[in-house]
Amino acid sequence: MNFAVSVLFRAIPLVFGAVCLAYGLYINSGGADANHFVAGHVNIALTAICYALFTTAATIIRQLIHRYSLFWRIALPLSGYVVALVTMGWGVAVALRGDAAEFVVGGHVVIGVGLIAACVSTVATASTAFALIPVNAAGSPEDGPRRAPTCERWAWCWWRSR
């Protein structure tokens, strides 16, 4: 993967996040009714999922282009979790604003979007352990995966030995 393509693949989720944020702010400014409130808040919250997708893409791509340091290994997944937690907190704050339908529905949907963002951030966290990505990306399809762990070395394969 060349550097220009890597920048493009990392920029795509950020651009979609900016679109979600801008569109959500636009919807929120459209009126004070419940429809605008819920739709605006949900669109703004979708920015968290886009950011979590960025952290996952950046984690994998930085490994492929050999620019993956300890800083990025910690900062990318952690920032995804922080954005997800802030989104969930915002959803709780909206849900606690009152008993009106827009607060209950909007708040709970925003909480759910935050939970999804946390799940996507977990993919970024799991991707930090893919140490063979750059090694195998350099090979050809005929080579097959190099230095792949065998079942005897890993506890998650215990069922194969039965």
PDB file of C-alpha atoms in Angstrom:
ATOM      1  CA  MET A   1       0.000   0.000   0.000  1.00  0.00           C
ATOM      2  CA  ASN A   2       1.455   3.347  -0.938  1.00  0.00           C
ATOM      3  CA  PHE A   3       1.290   6.386   1.309  1.00  0.00           C
ATOM      4  CA  ALA A   4      -1.277   8.327  -0.772  1.00  0.00           C
ATOM      5  CA  VAL A   5      -3.752   5.454  -0.722  1.00  0.00           C
ATOM      6  CA  SER A   6      -3.215   5.027   3.018  1.00  0.00           C
ATOM      7  CA  VAL A   7      -4.069   8.682   3.598  1.00  0.00           C
ATOM      8  CA  LEU A   8      -7.195   8.322   1.456  1.00  0.00           C
ATOM      9  CA  PHE A   9      -8.374   5.232   3.352  1.00  0.00           C
ATOM     10  CA  ARG A  10      -7.838   6.974   6.685  1.00  0.00           C
ATOM     11  CA  ALA A  11      -9.522  10.181   5.504  1.00  0.00           C
ATOM     12  CA  ILE A  12     -12.732   8.536   4.291  1.00  0.00           C
ATOM     13  CA  PRO A  13     -14.210   7.782   7.752  1.00  0.00           C
ATOM     14  CA  LEU A  14     -13.167  11.234   8.975  1.00  0.00           C
ATOM     15  CA  VAL A  15     -14.933  12.886   6.035  1.00  0.00           C
ATOM     16  CA  PHE A  16     -18.067  10.838   6.702  1.00  0.00           C
ATOM     17  CA  GLY A  17     -17.834  11.831  10.369  1.00  0.00           C
ATOM     18  CA  ALA A  18     -17.651  15.493   9.393  1.00  0.00           C
ATOM     19  CA  VAL A  19     -20.688  15.014   7.134  1.00  0.00           C
ATOM     20  CA  CYS A  20     -22.637  13.353   9.978  1.00  0.00           C
ATOM     21  CA  LEU A  21     -21.714  16.145  12.369  1.00  0.00           C
ATOM     22  CA  ALA A  22     -22.552  18.932   9.919  1.00  0.00           C
ATOM     23  CA  TYR A  23     -25.805  17.313   8.838  1.00  0.00           C
ATOM     24  CA  GLY A  24     -26.831  16.707  12.451  1.00  0.00           C
ATOM     25  CA  LEU A  25     -26.160  20.337  13.353  1.00  0.00           C
ATOM     26  CA  TYR A  26     -28.137  21.406  10.283  1.00  0.00           C
ATOM     27  CA  ILE A  27     -31.097  19.224  11.278  1.00  0.00           C
ATOM     28  CA  ASN A  28     -30.973  20.499  14.859  1.00  0.00           C
ATOM     29  CA  SER A  29     -31.169  24.081  13.621  1.00  0.00           C
ATOM     30  CA  GLY A  30     -34.238  23.267  11.500  1.00  0.00           C
ATOM     31  CA  GLY A  31     -36.773  23.537  14.269  1.00  0.00           C
ATOM     32  CA  ALA A  32     -37.572  22.964  17.913  1.00  0.00           C
ATOM     33  CA  ASP A  33     -39.932  20.024  17.356  1.00  0.00           C
ATOM     34  CA  ALA A  34     -39.270  16.455  18.494  1.00  0.00           C
ATOM     35  CA  ASN A  35     -38.460  15.191  14.990  1.00  0.00           C
ATOM     36  CA  HIS A  36     -35.634  17.665  14.473  1.00  0.00           C
ATOM     37  CA  PHE A  37     -34.339  17.057  17.990  1.00  0.00           C
ATOM     38  CA  VAL A  38     -34.106  13.265  17.679  1.00  0.00           C
ATOM     39  CA  ALA A  39     -32.831  13.189  14.091  1.00  0.00           C
ATOM     40  CA  GLY A  40     -30.256  15.898  14.762  1.00  0.00           C
ATOM     41  CA  HIS A  41     -28.905  14.260  17.899  1.00  0.00           C
ATOM     42  CA  VAL A  42     -28.709  10.831  16.260  1.00  0.00           C
ATOM     43  CA  ASN A  43     -26.854  12.199  13.230  1.00  0.00           C
ATOM     44  CA  ILE A  44     -24.390  14.013  15.462  1.00  0.00           C
ATOM     45  CA  ALA A  45     -23.860  10.820  17.477  1.00  0.00           C
ATOM     46  CA  LEU A  46     -23.101   8.863  14.299  1.00  0.00           C
ATOM     47  CA  THR A  47     -19.873  10.856  14.174  1.00  0.00           C
ATOM     48  CA  ALA A  48     -18.623   8.617  17.005  1.00  0.00           C
ATOM     49  CA  ILE A  49     -19.005   5.493  14.858  1.00  0.00           C
ATOM     50  CA  CYS A  50     -17.170   7.191  11.999  1.00  0.00           C
ATOM     51  CA  TYR A  51     -14.322   8.115  14.337  1.00  0.00           C
ATOM     52  CA  ALA A  52     -14.168   4.547  15.656  1.00  0.00           C
ATOM     53  CA  LEU A  53     -13.951   3.314  12.053  1.00  0.00           C
ATOM     54  CA  PHE A  54     -11.088   5.747  11.524  1.00  0.00           C
ATOM     55  CA  THR A  55      -9.214   4.361  14.539  1.00  0.00           C
ATOM     56  CA  THR A  56      -9.614   0.828  13.201  1.00  0.00           C
ATOM     57  CA  ALA A  57      -8.504   1.765   9.697  1.00  0.00           C
ATOM     58  CA  ALA A  58      -5.581   3.806  10.989  1.00  0.00           C
ATOM     59  CA  THR A  59      -4.449   0.967  13.254  1.00  0.00           C
ATOM     60  CA  ILE A  60      -4.308  -1.531  10.405  1.00  0.00           C
ATOM     61  CA  ILE A  61      -2.998   0.869   7.755  1.00  0.00           C
ATOM     62  CA  ARG A  62      -0.203   2.231   9.962  1.00  0.00           C
ATOM     63  CA  GLN A  63       0.992  -1.343  10.395  1.00  0.00           C
ATOM     64  CA  LEU A  64       0.957  -1.871   6.636  1.00  0.00           C
ATOM     65  CA  ILE A  65       2.975   1.260   5.887  1.00  0.00           C
ATOM     66  CA  HIS A  66       5.411   0.597   8.754  1.00  0.00           C
ATOM     67  CA  ARG A  67       4.536   3.747  10.700  1.00  0.00           C
ATOM     68  CA  TYR A  68       3.029   2.103  13.733  1.00  0.00           C
ATOM     69  CA  SER A  69       4.697   3.051  16.994  1.00  0.00           C
ATOM     70  CA  LEU A  70       3.785   2.420  20.616  1.00  0.00           C
ATOM     71  CA  PHE A  71       2.143   5.848  20.721  1.00  0.00           C
ATOM     72  CA  TRP A  72      -0.324   4.949  17.949  1.00  0.00           C
ATOM     73  CA  ARG A  73      -0.872   1.494  19.412  1.00  0.00           C
ATOM     74  CA  ILE A  74      -2.216   3.151  22.556  1.00  0.00           C
ATOM     75  CA  ALA A  75      -3.619   6.452  21.242  1.00  0.00           C
ATOM     76  CA  LEU A  76      -5.831   5.174  18.433  1.00  0.00           C
ATOM     77  CA  PRO A  77      -7.930   2.602  20.346  1.00  0.00           C
ATOM     78  CA  LEU A  78      -7.973   4.744  23.489  1.00  0.00           C
ATOM     79  CA  SER A  79      -9.258   7.781  21.631  1.00  0.00           C
ATOM     80  CA  GLY A  80     -11.969   5.642  20.037  1.00  0.00           C
ATOM     81  CA  TYR A  81     -13.102   4.468  23.473  1.00  0.00           C
ATOM     82  CA  VAL A  82     -13.035   8.030  24.819  1.00  0.00           C
ATOM     83  CA  VAL A  83     -15.247   9.266  21.974  1.00  0.00           C
ATOM     84  CA  ALA A  84     -17.612   6.323  22.535  1.00  0.00           C
ATOM     85  CA  LEU A  85     -17.819   7.026  26.274  1.00  0.00           C
ATOM     86  CA  VAL A  86     -18.439  10.725  25.686  1.00  0.00           C
ATOM     87  CA  THR A  87     -21.219   9.807  23.251  1.00  0.00           C
ATOM     88  CA  MET A  88     -22.798   7.455  25.792  1.00  0.00           C
ATOM     89  CA  GLY A  89     -22.528  10.141  28.478  1.00  0.00           C
ATOM     90  CA  TRP A  90     -24.168  12.650  26.166  1.00  0.00           C
ATOM     91  CA  GLY A  91     -26.967  10.151  25.538  1.00  0.00           C
ATOM     92  CA  VAL A  92     -27.490   9.699  29.280  1.00  0.00           C
ATOM     93  CA  ALA A  93     -27.604  13.478  29.733  1.00  0.00           C
ATOM     94  CA  VAL A  94     -30.200  13.802  26.967  1.00  0.00           C
ATOM     95  CA  ALA A  95     -32.303  10.937  28.379  1.00  0.00           C
ATOM     96  CA  LEU A  96     -32.274  12.521  31.839  1.00  0.00           C
ATOM     97  CA  ARG A  97     -33.484  15.909  30.567  1.00  0.00           C
ATOM     98  CA  GLY A  98     -37.105  14.956  30.983  1.00  0.00           C
ATOM     99  CA  ASP A  99     -39.956  12.581  30.294  1.00  0.00           C
ATOM    100  CA  ALA A 100     -40.827  14.003  26.885  1.00  0.00           C
ATOM    101  CA  ALA A 101     -40.595  11.508  24.033  1.00  0.00           C
ATOM    102  CA  GLU A 102     -37.794  13.325  22.236  1.00  0.00           C
ATOM    103  CA  PHE A 103     -35.561  13.148  25.311  1.00  0.00           C
ATOM    104  CA  VAL A 104     -36.282   9.499  26.052  1.00  0.00           C
ATOM    105  CA  VAL A 105     -36.003   8.297  22.453  1.00  0.00           C
ATOM    106  CA  GLY A 106     -33.157  10.576  21.435  1.00  0.00           C
ATOM    107  CA  GLY A 107     -31.141   9.858  24.558  1.00  0.00           C
ATOM    108  CA  HIS A 108     -31.482   6.105  24.298  1.00  0.00           C
ATOM    109  CA  VAL A 109     -30.614   6.026  20.603  1.00  0.00           C
ATOM    110  CA  VAL A 110     -27.523   8.157  21.278  1.00  0.00           C
ATOM    111  CA  ILE A 111     -26.520   5.742  24.059  1.00  0.00           C
ATOM    112  CA  GLY A 112     -26.923   2.853  21.600  1.00  0.00           C
ATOM    113  CA  VAL A 113     -24.810   4.621  18.990  1.00  0.00           C
ATOM    114  CA  GLY A 114     -22.137   5.128  21.667  1.00  0.00           C
ATOM    115  CA  LEU A 115     -22.225   1.409  22.455  1.00  0.00           C
ATOM    116  CA  ILE A 116     -21.769   0.593  18.773  1.00  0.00           C
ATOM    117  CA  ALA A 117     -18.829   3.005  18.632  1.00  0.00           C
ATOM    118  CA  ALA A 118     -17.303   1.166  21.598  1.00  0.00           C
ATOM    119  CA  CYS A 119     -17.694  -2.135  19.739  1.00  0.00           C
ATOM    120  CA  VAL A 120     -15.990  -0.720  16.659  1.00  0.00           C
ATOM    121  CA  SER A 121     -13.216   0.672  18.877  1.00  0.00           C
ATOM    122  CA  THR A 122     -12.732  -2.855  20.188  1.00  0.00           C
ATOM    123  CA  VAL A 123     -11.904  -3.892  16.626  1.00  0.00           C
ATOM    124  CA  ALA A 124      -9.161  -1.250  16.655  1.00  0.00           C
ATOM    125  CA  THR A 125      -7.914  -2.657  19.956  1.00  0.00           C
ATOM    126  CA  ALA A 126      -7.889  -6.197  18.598  1.00  0.00           C
ATOM    127  CA  SER A 127      -6.064  -5.008  15.487  1.00  0.00           C
ATOM    128  CA  THR A 128      -3.116  -3.895  17.599  1.00  0.00           C
ATOM    129  CA  ALA A 129      -2.293  -7.572  18.123  1.00  0.00           C
ATOM    130  CA  PHE A 130      -2.099  -8.350  14.414  1.00  0.00           C
ATOM    131  CA  ALA A 131       1.686  -8.342  14.394  1.00  0.00           C
ATOM    132  CA  LEU A 132       1.876 -10.394  11.209  1.00  0.00           C
ATOM    133  CA  ILE A 133      -0.004  -7.883   9.033  1.00  0.00           C
ATOM    134  CA  PRO A 134       3.122  -6.125   7.717  1.00  0.00           C
ATOM    135  CA  VAL A 135       5.040  -9.402   7.394  1.00  0.00           C
ATOM    136  CA  ASN A 136       2.356 -11.166   5.375  1.00  0.00           C
ATOM    137  CA  ALA A 137       1.473  -8.075   3.328  1.00  0.00           C
ATOM    138  CA  ALA A 138       4.971  -8.134   1.870  1.00  0.00           C
ATOM    139  CA  GLY A 139       4.657 -11.734   0.641  1.00  0.00           C
ATOM    140  CA  SER A 140       2.957 -13.219  -2.361  1.00  0.00           C
ATOM    141  CA  PRO A 141      -0.193 -15.361  -2.346  1.00  0.00           C
ATOM    142  CA  GLU A 142       1.855 -18.457  -3.162  1.00  0.00           C
ATOM    143  CA  ASP A 143       3.945 -18.012  -0.007  1.00  0.00           C
ATOM    144  CA  GLY A 144       0.988 -18.302   2.329  1.00  0.00           C
ATOM    145  CA  PRO A 145       1.035 -16.780   5.799  1.00  0.00           C
ATOM    146  CA  ARG A 146       4.488 -16.665   7.344  1.00  0.00           C
ATOM    147  CA  ARG A 147       5.188 -17.335  10.998  1.00  0.00           C
ATOM    148  CA  ALA A 148       1.538 -18.060  11.680  1.00  0.00           C
ATOM    149  CA  PRO A 149       1.029 -19.597  15.119  1.00  0.00           C
ATOM    150  CA  THR A 150       0.328 -23.281  15.217  1.00  0.00           C
ATOM    151  CA  CYS A 151      -2.530 -24.725  17.165  1.00  0.00           C
ATOM    152  CA  GLU A 152      -0.218 -26.357  19.674  1.00  0.00           C
ATOM    153  CA  ARG A 153       1.073 -22.960  20.777  1.00  0.00           C
ATOM    154  CA  TRP A 154      -2.269 -21.288  21.470  1.00  0.00           C
ATOM    155  CA  ALA A 155      -4.843 -22.060  24.130  1.00  0.00           C
ATOM    156  CA  TRP A 156      -7.728 -20.974  21.891  1.00  0.00           C
ATOM    157  CA  CYS A 157      -7.245 -24.137  19.847  1.00  0.00           C
ATOM    158  CA  TRP A 158      -7.649 -26.521  22.769  1.00  0.00           C
ATOM    159  CA  TRP A 159     -10.767 -28.021  21.178  1.00  0.00           C
ATOM    160  CA  ARG A 160      -8.812 -29.154  18.099  1.00  0.00           C
ATOM    161  CA  SER A 161      -6.602 -31.384  20.179  1.00  0.00           C
ATOM    162  CA  ARG A 162      -9.526 -33.459  21.436  1.00  0.00           C
TER     163      ARG A 162
END
